[in-house]
Short mmCIF file of C-alpha atoms in Angstrom, two decimals:
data_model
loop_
_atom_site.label_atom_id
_atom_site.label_comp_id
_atom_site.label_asym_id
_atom_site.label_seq_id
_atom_site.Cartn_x
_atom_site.Cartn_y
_atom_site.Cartn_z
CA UNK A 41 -11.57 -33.65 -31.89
CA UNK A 42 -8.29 -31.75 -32.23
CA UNK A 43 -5.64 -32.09 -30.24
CA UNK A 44 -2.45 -29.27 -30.11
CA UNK A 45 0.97 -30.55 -28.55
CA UNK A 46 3.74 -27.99 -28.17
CA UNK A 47 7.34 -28.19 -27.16
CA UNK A 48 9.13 -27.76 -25.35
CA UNK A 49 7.43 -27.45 -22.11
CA UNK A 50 10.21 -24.79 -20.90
CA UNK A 51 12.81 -22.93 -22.81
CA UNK A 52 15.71 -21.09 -21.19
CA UNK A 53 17.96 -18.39 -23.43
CA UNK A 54 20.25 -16.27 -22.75
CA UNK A 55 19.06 -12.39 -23.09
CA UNK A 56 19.37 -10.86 -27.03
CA UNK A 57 19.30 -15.16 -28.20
CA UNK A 58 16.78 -16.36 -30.44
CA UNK A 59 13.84 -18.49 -28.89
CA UNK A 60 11.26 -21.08 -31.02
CA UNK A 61 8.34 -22.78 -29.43
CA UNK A 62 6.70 -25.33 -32.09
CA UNK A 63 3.30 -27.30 -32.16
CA UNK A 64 1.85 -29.76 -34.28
CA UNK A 65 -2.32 -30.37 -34.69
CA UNK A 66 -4.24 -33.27 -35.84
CA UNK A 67 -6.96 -31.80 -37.56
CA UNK A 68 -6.39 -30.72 -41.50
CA UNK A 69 -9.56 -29.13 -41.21
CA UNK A 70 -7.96 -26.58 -38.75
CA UNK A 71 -7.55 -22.99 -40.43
CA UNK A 72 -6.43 -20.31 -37.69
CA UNK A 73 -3.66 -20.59 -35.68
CA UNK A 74 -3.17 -17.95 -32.64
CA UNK A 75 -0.43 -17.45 -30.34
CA UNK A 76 -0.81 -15.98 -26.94
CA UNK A 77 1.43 -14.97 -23.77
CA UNK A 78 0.71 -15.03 -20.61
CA UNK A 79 2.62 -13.40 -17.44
CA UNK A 80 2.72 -14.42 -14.09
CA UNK A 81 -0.26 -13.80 -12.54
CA UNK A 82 -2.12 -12.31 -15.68
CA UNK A 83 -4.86 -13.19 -18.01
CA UNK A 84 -3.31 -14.77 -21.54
CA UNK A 85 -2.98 -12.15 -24.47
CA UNK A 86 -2.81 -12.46 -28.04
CA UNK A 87 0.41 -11.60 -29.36
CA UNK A 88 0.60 -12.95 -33.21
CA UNK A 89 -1.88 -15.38 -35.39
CA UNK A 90 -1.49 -16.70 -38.40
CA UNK A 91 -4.47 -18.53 -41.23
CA UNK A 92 -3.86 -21.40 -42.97
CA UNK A 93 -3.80 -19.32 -46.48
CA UNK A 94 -0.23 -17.72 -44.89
CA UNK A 95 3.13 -19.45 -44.56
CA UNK A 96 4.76 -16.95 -42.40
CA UNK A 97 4.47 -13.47 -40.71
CA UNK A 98 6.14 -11.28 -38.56
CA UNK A 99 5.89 -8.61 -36.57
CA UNK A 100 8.66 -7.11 -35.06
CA UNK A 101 10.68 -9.25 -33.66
CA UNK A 102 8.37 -12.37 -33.63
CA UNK A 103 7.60 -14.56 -36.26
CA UNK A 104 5.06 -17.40 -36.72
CA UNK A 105 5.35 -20.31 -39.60
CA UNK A 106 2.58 -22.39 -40.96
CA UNK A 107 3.08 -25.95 -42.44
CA UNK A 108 -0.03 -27.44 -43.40
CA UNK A 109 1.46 -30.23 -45.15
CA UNK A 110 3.38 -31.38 -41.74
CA UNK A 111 0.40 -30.11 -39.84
CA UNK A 112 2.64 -28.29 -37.24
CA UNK A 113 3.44 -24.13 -36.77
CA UNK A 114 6.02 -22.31 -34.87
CA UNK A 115 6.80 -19.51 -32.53
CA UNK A 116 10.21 -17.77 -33.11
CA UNK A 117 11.26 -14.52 -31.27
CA UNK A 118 14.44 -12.75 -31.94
CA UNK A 119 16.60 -10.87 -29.72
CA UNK A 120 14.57 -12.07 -26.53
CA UNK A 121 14.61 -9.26 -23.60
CA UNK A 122 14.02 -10.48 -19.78
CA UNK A 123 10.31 -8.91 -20.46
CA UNK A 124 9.87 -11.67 -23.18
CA UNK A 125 9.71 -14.68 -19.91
CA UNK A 126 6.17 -15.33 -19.88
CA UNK A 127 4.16 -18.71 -20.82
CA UNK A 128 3.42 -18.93 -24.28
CA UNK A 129 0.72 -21.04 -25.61
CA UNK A 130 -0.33 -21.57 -29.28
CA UNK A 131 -3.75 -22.43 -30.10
CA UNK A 132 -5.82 -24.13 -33.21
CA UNK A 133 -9.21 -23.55 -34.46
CA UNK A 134 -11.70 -25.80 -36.64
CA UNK A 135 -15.05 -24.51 -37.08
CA UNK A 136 -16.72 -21.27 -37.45
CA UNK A 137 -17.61 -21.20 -33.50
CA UNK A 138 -14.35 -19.88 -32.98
CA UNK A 139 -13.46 -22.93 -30.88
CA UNK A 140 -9.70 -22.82 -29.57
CA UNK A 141 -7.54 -26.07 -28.74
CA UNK A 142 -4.91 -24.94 -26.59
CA UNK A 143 -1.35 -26.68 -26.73
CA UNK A 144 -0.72 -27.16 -23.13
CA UNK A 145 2.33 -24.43 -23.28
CA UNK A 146 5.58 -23.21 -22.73
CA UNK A 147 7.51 -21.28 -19.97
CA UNK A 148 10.12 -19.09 -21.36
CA UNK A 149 12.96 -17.74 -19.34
CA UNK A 150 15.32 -15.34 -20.48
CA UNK A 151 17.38 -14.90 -18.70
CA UNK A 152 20.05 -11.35 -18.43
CA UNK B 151 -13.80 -0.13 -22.02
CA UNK B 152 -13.40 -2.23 -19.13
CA UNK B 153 -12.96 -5.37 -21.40
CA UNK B 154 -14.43 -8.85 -19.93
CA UNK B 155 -14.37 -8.89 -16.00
CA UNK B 156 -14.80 -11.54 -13.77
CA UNK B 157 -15.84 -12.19 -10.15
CA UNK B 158 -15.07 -13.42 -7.65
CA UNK B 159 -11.53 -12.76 -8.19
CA UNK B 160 -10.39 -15.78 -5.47
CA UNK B 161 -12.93 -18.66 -3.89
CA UNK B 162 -12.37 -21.23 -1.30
CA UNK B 163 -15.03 -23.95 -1.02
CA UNK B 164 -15.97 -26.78 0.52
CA UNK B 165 -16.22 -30.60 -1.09
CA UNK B 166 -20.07 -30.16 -2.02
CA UNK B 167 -20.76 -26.30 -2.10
CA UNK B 168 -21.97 -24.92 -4.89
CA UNK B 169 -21.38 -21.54 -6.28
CA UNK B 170 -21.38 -19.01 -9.51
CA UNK B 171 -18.62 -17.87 -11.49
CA UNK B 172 -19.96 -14.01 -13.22
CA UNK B 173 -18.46 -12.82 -16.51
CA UNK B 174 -19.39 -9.36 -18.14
CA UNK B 175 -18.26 -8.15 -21.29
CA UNK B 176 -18.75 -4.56 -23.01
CA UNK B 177 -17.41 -4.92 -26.32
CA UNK B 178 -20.50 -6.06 -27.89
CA UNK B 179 -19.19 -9.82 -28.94
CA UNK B 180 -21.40 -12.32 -29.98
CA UNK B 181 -19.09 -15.06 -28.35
CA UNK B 182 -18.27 -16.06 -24.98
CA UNK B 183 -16.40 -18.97 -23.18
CA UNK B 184 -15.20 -20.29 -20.13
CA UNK B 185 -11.84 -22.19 -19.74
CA UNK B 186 -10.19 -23.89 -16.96
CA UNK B 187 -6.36 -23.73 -16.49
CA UNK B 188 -4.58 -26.29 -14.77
CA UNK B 189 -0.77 -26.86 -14.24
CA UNK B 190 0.61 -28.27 -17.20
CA UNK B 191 -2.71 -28.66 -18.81
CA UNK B 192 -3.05 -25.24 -20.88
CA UNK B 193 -6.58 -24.04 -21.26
CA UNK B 194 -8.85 -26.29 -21.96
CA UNK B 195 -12.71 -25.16 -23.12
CA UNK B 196 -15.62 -25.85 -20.91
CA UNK B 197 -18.56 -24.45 -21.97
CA UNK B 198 -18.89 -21.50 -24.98
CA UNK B 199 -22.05 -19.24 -26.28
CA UNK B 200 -22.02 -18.83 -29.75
CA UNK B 201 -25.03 -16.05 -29.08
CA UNK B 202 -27.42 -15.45 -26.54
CA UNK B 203 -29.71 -18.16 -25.94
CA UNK B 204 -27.36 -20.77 -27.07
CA UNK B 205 -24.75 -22.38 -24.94
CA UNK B 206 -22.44 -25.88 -26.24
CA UNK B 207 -20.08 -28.11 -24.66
CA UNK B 208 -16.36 -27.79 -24.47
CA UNK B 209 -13.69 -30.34 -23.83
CA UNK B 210 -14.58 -30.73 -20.10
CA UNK B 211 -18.30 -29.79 -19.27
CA UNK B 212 -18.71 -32.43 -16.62
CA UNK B 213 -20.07 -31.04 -13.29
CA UNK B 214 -20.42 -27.62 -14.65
CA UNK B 215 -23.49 -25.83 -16.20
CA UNK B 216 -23.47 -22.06 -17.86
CA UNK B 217 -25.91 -19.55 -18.43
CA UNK B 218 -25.85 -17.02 -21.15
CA UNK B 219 -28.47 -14.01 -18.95
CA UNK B 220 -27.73 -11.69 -22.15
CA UNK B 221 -25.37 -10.67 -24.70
CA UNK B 222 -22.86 -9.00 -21.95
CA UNK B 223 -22.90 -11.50 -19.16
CA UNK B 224 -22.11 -15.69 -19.21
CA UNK B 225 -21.56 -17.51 -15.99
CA UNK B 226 -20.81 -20.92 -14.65
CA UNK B 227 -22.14 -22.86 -11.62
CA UNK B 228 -20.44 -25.65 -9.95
CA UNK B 229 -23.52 -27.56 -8.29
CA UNK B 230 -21.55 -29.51 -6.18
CA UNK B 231 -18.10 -28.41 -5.72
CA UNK B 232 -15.07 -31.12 -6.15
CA UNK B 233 -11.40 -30.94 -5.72
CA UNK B 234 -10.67 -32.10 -8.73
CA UNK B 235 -12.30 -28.70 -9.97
CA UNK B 236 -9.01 -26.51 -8.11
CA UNK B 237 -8.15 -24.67 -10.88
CA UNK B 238 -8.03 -20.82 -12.29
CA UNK B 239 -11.44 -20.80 -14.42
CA UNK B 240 -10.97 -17.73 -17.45
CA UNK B 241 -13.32 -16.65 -19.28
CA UNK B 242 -13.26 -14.71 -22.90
CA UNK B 243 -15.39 -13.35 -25.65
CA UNK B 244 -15.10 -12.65 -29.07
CA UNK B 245 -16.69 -11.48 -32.26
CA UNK B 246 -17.46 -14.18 -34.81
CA UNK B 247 -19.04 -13.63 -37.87
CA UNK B 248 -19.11 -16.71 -40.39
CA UNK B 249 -15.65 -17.61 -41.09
CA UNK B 250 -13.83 -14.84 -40.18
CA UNK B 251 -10.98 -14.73 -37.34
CA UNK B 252 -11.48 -12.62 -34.26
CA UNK B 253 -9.29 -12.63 -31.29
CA UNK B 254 -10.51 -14.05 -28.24
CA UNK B 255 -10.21 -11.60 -25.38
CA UNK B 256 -9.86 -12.98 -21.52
CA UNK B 257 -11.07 -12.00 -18.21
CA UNK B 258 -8.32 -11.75 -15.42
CA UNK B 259 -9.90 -15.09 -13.72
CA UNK B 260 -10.89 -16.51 -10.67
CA UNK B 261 -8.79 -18.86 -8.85
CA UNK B 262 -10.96 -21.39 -7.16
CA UNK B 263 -9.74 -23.79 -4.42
CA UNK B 264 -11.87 -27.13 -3.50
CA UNK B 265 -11.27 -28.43 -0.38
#
């Protein structure tokens, strides 16, 4: 099956500093790759996602990257605020069930 | 739009009790899954409903079993509680047609303690 591994496992910056969170899957066959955030407490939300036909978007100030050649994608958010600290976990799917593999995620503090 | 909702919202039990996690959802999705979150562990799938009437294994099904009543509602029983089933259990639904990418939406979970 697929497997997701992200780094690091915690990530400290210093507020208005940039932050990236990367992760690498095993399975070629994957083709959607989510992010989501999740706050103390809370349930996990989407925040950005990305398909394996797209190298790159952004929206505001975060930013995901696809390499399907190296098989890995990344998380990068600019001018982090303290209301960016949150777990972030990224996320692969395979097959048309809309199965997710969750990387196993990263606590960001930023710190003010 | 309440979204998906979950009860109980907290659970203590007993090495051995058995008991069952509800999820609703009102947004119509065809999809629905249950995840357990563990320290360090991310979310890992348990069980998932591609429709209703059809329910497949996740990554860890073992001592779990899931019910798909209709196309709003998907819960999971623990028949015999253990400890190493402490975790917060989420679960989510989305809309999946063929290939096509759909966000998966979560409940606010229930954070179950084994003893």
């Amino acid at each position: 099956g697929e497997n997701v591994e992200q780094h690091p496992s915690t990530l400290s910056v210093q507020e208005g500093d940039s932050a990236v969170i990367k992760c690498t899957y095993s399975d070629s066959a994957s083709n959607y790759f989510p992010w989501y955030k999740q706050e103390l407490g809370k349930r996990p939300q989407l925040i950005i996602d990305i398909r394996s036909n797209v190298g790159e978007k952004k929206d505001q100030r975060i930013a995901v990257t696809l390499n399907k050649t190296a098989k890995h994608f990344s998380l990068h958010i600019t001018e982090t605020q303290p209301e960016d600290s949150a777990v972030y976990f990224c996320a692969a799917r395979v097959n048309a069930g809309n199965m997710l593999t969750f990387g196993g995620g990263t606590r960001l503090m930023v710190k003010p | 739009n309440a979204g998906v909702t979950q009860t109980p919202k907290f659970q203590v039990l007993k090495t051995g009790q058995s008991m069952t996690l509800q999820c609703a959802q009102d947004m119509n999705h065809n999809s629905m899954y249950w995840y357990r979150q563990d320290p360090g562990m991310g979310l890992r799938l348990i069980y998932y409903s591609a429709s209703e009437g059809t329910t497949d294994k996740g990554e860890v099904p073992n001592g779990y079993n899931v019910s798909r009543l209709n196309k709003r509602e998907f819960s999971l029983r623990l028949e015999s509680a253990a400890p190493s089933q402490t975790s917060v259990y989420f679960c989510a639904s989305s809309e999946v047609r063929g290939f096509s990418y759909n966000e998966q939406f979560f409940g606010p979970g229930t954070r179950l303690t084994v003893l």
